[in-house]
Coordinates of N, CA and C in Angstrom, one line a residue:
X1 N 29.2 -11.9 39.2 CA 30.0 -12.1 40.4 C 30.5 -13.5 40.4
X2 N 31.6 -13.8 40.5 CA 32.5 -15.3 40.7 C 32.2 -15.9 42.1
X3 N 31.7 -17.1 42.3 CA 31.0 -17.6 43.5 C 32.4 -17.8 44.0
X4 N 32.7 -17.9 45.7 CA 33.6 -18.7 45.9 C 32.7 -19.1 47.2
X5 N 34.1 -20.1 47.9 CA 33.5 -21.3 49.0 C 32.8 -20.4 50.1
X6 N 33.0 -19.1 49.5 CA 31.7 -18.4 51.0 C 30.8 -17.4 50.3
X7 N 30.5 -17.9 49.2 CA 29.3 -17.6 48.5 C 28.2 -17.8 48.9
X8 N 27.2 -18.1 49.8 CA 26.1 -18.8 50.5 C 26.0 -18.2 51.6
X9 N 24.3 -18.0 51.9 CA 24.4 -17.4 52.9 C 23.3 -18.6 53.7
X10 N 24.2 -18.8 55.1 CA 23.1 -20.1 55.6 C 22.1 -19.1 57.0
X11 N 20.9 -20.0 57.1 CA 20.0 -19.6 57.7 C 19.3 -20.9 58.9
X12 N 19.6 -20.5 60.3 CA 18.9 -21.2 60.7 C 17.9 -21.5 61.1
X13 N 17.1 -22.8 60.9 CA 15.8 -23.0 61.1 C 15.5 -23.7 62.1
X14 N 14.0 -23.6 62.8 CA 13.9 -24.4 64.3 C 12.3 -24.5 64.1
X15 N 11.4 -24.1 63.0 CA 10.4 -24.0 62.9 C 9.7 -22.9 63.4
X16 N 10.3 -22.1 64.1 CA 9.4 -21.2 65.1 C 8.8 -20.2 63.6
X17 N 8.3 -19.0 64.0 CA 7.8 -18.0 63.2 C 8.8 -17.3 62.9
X18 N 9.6 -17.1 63.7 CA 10.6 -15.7 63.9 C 11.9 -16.4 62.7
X19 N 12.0 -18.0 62.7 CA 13.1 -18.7 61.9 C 12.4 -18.7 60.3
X20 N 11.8 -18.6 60.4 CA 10.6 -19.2 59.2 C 10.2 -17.5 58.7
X21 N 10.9 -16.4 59.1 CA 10.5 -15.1 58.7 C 11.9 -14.6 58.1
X22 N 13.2 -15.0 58.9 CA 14.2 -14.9 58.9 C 15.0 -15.9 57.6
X23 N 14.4 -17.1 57.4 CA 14.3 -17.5 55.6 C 14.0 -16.7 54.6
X24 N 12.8 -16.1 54.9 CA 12.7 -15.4 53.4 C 13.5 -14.2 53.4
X25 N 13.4 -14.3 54.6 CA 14.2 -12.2 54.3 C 15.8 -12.7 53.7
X26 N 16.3 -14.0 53.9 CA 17.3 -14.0 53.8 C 17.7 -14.7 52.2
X27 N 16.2 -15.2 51.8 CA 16.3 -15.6 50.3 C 16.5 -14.6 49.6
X28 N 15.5 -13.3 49.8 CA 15.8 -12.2 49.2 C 17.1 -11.6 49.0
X29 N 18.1 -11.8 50.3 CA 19.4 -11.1 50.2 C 20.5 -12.1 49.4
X30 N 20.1 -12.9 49.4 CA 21.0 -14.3 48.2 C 20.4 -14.0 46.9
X31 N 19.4 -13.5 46.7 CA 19.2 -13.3 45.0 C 20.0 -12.1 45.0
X32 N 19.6 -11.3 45.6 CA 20.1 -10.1 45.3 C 21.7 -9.7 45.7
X33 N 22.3 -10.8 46.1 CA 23.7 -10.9 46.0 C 24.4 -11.5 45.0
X34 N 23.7 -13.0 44.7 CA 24.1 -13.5 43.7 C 24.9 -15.2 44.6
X35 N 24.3 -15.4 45.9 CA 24.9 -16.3 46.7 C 23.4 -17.6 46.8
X36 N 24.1 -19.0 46.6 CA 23.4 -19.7 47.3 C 22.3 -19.4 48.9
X37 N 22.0 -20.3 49.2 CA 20.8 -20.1 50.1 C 20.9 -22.0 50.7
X38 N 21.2 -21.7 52.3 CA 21.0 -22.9 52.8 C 20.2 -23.1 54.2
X39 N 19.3 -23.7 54.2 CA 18.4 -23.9 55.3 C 19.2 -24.7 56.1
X40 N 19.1 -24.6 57.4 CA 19.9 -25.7 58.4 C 19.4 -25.5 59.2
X41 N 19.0 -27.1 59.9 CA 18.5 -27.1 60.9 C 19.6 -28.6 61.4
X42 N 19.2 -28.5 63.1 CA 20.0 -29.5 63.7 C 19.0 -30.6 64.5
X43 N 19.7 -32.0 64.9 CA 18.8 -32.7 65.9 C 19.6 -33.2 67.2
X44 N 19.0 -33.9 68.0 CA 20.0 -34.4 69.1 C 19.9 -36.0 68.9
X45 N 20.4 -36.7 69.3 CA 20.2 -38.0 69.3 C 19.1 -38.6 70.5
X46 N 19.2 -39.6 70.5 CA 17.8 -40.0 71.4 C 19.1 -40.4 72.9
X47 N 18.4 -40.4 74.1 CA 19.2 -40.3 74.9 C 19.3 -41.6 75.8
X48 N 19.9 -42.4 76.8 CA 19.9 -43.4 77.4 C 18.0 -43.5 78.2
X49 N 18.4 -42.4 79.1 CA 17.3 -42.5 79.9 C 15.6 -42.0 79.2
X50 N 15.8 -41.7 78.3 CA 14.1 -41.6 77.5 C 13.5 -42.7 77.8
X51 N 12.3 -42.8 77.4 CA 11.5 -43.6 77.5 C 11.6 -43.8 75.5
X52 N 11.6 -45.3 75.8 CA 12.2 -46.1 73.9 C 10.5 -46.3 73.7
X53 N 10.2 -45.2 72.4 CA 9.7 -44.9 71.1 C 10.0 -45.5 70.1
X54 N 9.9 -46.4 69.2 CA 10.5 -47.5 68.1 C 10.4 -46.5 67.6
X55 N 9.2 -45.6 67.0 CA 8.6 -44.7 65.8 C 8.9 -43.5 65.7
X56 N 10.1 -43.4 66.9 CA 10.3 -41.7 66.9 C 11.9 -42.0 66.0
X57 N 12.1 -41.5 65.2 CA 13.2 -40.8 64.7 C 13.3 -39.7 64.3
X58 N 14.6 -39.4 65.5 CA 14.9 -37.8 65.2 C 15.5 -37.1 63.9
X59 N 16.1 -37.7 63.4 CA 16.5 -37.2 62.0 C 15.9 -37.1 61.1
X60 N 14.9 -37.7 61.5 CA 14.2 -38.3 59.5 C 12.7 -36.9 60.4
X61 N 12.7 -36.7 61.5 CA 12.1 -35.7 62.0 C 12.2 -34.7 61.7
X62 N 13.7 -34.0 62.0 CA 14.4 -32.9 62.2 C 14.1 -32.5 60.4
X63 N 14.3 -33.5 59.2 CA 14.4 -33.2 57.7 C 13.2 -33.1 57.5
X64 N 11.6 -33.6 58.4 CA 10.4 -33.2 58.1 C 10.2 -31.8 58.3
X65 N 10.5 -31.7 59.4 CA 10.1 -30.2 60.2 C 10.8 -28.8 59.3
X66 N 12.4 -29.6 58.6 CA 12.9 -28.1 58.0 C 11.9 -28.3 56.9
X67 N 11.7 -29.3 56.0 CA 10.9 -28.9 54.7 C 9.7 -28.1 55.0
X68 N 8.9 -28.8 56.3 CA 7.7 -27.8 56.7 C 8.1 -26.6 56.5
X69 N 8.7 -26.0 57.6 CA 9.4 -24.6 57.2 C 9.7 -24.0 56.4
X70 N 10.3 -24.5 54.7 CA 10.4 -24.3 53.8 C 9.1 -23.9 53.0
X71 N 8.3 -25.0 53.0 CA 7.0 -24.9 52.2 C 5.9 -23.7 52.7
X72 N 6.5 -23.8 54.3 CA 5.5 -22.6 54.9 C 5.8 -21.0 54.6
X73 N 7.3 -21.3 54.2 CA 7.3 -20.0 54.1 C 7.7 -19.4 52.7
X74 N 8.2 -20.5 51.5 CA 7.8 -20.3 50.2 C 6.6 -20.8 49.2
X75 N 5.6 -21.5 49.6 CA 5.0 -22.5 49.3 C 5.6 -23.3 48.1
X76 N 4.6 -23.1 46.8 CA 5.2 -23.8 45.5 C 6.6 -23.0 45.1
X77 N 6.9 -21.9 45.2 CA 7.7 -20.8 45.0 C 9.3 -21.2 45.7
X78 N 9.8 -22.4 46.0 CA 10.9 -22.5 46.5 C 11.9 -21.7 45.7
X79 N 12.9 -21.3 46.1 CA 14.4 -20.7 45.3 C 15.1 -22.0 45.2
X80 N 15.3 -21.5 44.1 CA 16.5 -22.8 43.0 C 17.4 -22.6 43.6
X81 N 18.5 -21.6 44.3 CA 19.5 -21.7 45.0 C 19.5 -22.5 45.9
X82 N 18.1 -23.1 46.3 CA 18.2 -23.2 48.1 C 18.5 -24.6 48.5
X83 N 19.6 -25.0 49.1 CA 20.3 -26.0 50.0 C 19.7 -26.8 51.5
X84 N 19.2 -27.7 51.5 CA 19.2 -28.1 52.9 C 20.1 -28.7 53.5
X85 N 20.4 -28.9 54.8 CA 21.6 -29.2 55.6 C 20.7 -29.4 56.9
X86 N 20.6 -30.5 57.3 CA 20.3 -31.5 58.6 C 21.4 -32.2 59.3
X87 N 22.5 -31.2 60.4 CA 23.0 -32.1 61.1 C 22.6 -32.6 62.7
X88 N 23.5 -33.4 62.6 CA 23.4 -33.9 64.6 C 24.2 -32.8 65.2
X89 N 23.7 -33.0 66.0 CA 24.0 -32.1 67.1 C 23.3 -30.7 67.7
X90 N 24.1 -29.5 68.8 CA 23.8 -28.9 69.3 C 23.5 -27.6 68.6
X91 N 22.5 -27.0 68.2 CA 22.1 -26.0 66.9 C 23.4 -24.8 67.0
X92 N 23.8 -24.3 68.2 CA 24.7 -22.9 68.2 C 26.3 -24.0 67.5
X93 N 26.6 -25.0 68.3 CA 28.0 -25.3 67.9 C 27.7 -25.3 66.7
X94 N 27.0 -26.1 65.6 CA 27.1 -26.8 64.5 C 26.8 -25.5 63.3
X95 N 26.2 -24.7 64.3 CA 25.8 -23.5 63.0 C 27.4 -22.6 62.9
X96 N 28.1 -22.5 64.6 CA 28.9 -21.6 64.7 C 30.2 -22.8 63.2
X97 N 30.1 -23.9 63.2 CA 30.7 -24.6 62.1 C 30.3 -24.2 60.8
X98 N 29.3 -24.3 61.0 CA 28.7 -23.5 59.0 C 29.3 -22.4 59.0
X99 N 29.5 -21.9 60.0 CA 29.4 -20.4 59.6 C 31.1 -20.4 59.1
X100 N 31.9 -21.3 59.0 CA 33.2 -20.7 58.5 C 33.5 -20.6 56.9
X101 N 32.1 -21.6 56.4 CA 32.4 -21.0 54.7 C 31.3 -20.7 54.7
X102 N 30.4 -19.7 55.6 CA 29.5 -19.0 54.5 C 29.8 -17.3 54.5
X103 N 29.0 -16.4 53.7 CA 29.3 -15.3 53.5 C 28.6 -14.7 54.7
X104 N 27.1 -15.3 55.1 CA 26.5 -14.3 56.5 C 25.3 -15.7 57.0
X105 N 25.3 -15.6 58.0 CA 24.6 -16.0 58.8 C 23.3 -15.6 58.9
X106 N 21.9 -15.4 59.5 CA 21.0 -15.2 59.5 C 20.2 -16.1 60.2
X107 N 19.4 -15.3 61.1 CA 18.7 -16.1 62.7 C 17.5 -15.3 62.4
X108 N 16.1 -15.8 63.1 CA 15.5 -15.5 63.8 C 16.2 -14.9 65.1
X109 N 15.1 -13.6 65.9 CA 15.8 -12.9 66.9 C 15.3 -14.3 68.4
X110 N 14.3 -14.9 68.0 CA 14.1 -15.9 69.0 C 13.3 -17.0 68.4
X111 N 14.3 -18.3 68.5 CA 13.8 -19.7 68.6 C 12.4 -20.4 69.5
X112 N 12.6 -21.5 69.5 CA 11.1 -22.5 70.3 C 11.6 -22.5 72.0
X113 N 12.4 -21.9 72.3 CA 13.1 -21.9 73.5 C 11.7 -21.3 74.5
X114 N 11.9 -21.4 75.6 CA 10.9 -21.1 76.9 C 11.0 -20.0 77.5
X115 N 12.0 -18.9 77.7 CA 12.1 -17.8 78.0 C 11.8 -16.4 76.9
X116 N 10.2 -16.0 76.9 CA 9.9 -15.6 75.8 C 9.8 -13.9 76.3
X117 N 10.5 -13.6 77.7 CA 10.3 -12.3 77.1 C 12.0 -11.7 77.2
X118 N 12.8 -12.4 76.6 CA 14.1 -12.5 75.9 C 14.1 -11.8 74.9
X119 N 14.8 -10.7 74.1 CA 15.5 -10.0 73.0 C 15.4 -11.1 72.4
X120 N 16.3 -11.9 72.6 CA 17.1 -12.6 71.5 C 17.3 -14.0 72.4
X121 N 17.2 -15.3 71.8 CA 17.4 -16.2 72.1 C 18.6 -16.6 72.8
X122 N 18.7 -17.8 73.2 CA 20.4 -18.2 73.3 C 21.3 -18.9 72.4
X123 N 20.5 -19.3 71.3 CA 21.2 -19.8 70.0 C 21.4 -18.2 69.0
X124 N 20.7 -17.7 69.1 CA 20.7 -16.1 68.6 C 22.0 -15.3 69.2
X125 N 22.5 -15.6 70.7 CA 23.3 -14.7 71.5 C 24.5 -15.3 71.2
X126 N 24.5 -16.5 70.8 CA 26.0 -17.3 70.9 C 26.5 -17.3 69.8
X127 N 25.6 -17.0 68.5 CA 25.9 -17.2 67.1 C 26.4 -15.3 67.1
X128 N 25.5 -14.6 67.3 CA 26.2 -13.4 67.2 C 27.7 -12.9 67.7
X129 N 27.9 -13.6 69.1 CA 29.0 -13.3 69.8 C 30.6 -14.8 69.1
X130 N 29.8 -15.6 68.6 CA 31.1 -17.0 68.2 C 30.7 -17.4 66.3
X131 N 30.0 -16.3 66.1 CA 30.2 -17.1 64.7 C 31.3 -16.7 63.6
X132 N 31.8 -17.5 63.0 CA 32.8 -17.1 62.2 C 32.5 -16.1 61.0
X133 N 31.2 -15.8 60.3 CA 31.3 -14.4 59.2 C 30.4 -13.5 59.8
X134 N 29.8 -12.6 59.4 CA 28.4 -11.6 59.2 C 27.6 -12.4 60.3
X135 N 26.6 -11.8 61.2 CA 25.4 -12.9 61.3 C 24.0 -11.6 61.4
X136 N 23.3 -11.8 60.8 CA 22.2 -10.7 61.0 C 21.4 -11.4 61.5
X137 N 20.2 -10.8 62.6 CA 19.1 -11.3 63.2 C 18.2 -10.4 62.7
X138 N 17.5 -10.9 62.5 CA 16.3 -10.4 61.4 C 14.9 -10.4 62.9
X139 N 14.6 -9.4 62.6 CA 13.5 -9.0 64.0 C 12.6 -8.9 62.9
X140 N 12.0 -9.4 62.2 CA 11.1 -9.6 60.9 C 9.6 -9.8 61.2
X141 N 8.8 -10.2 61.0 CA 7.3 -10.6 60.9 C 7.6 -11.8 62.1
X142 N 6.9 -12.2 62.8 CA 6.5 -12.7 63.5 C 5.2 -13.6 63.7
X143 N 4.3 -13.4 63.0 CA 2.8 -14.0 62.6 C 3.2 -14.9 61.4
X144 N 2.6 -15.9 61.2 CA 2.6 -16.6 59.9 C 1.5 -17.0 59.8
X145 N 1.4 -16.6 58.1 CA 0.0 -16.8 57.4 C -0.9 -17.3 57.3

């Protein structure tokens, strides 16, 4: 199969279980397509009114927490295909952006969000209803190892 620029299937990550279940199931469907594999996760910037942390940076955070996720849920066994992507910003806009060159999308059915007896998240609800290819929500395992 001839890769083109929507050969890749991106996945987003937030650390939860349900994003971190929704990785593998979606590594599986990139071998078996024949498409790259990209982890993406997003951060926000620090805000006026916080209270100033020298030691907190969110970025160099946001690229710890996706590797976690990675390792937790391939350990030594990572896929050679697999891409990471750490932007700024709001997780639904910046995904609903990836999603114009990839081939499908792929969510956990619910993020680290507070309303837990929700179907489906609100970064889940907005990417299904605004994203530009495929998006599958994977209602997958839920427990991690």
């Amino acid at each position: 199969m001839e890769k083109t620029d929507r050969s890749k299937i991106v996945v987003g990550i937030d650390g939860s279980a349900q994003s971190i279940s929704a990785l593998r199931y979606a590594a599986s469907l990139a071998a078996s397509l024949g498409h790259d594999l990209v982890a993406f996760s997003s951060w926000l910037p620090r805000i006026a009114l916080e209270d100033y942390t020298p030691e907190w940076a969110p970025e160099q955070d946001a690229r710890d927490a996706l590797d976690k996720s990675i390792t937790e849920a391939f350990g030594e066994n990572v896929p050679a295909n697999l891409e990471r992507e750490v932007t700024m910003g709001p997780a639904a806009p910046n995904l609903i952006e990836a999603s114009k060159d990839a081939a499908m999308l792929v969510l956990g059915t619910r993020g680290r969000g507070g309303f837990k007896g929700l179907v489906m998240g609100s970064v889940s609800s907005s990417l299904a209803a605004h994203a530009k290819c495929p998006v599958l929500i994977h209602h997958g395992e839920t427990a991690t190892a």
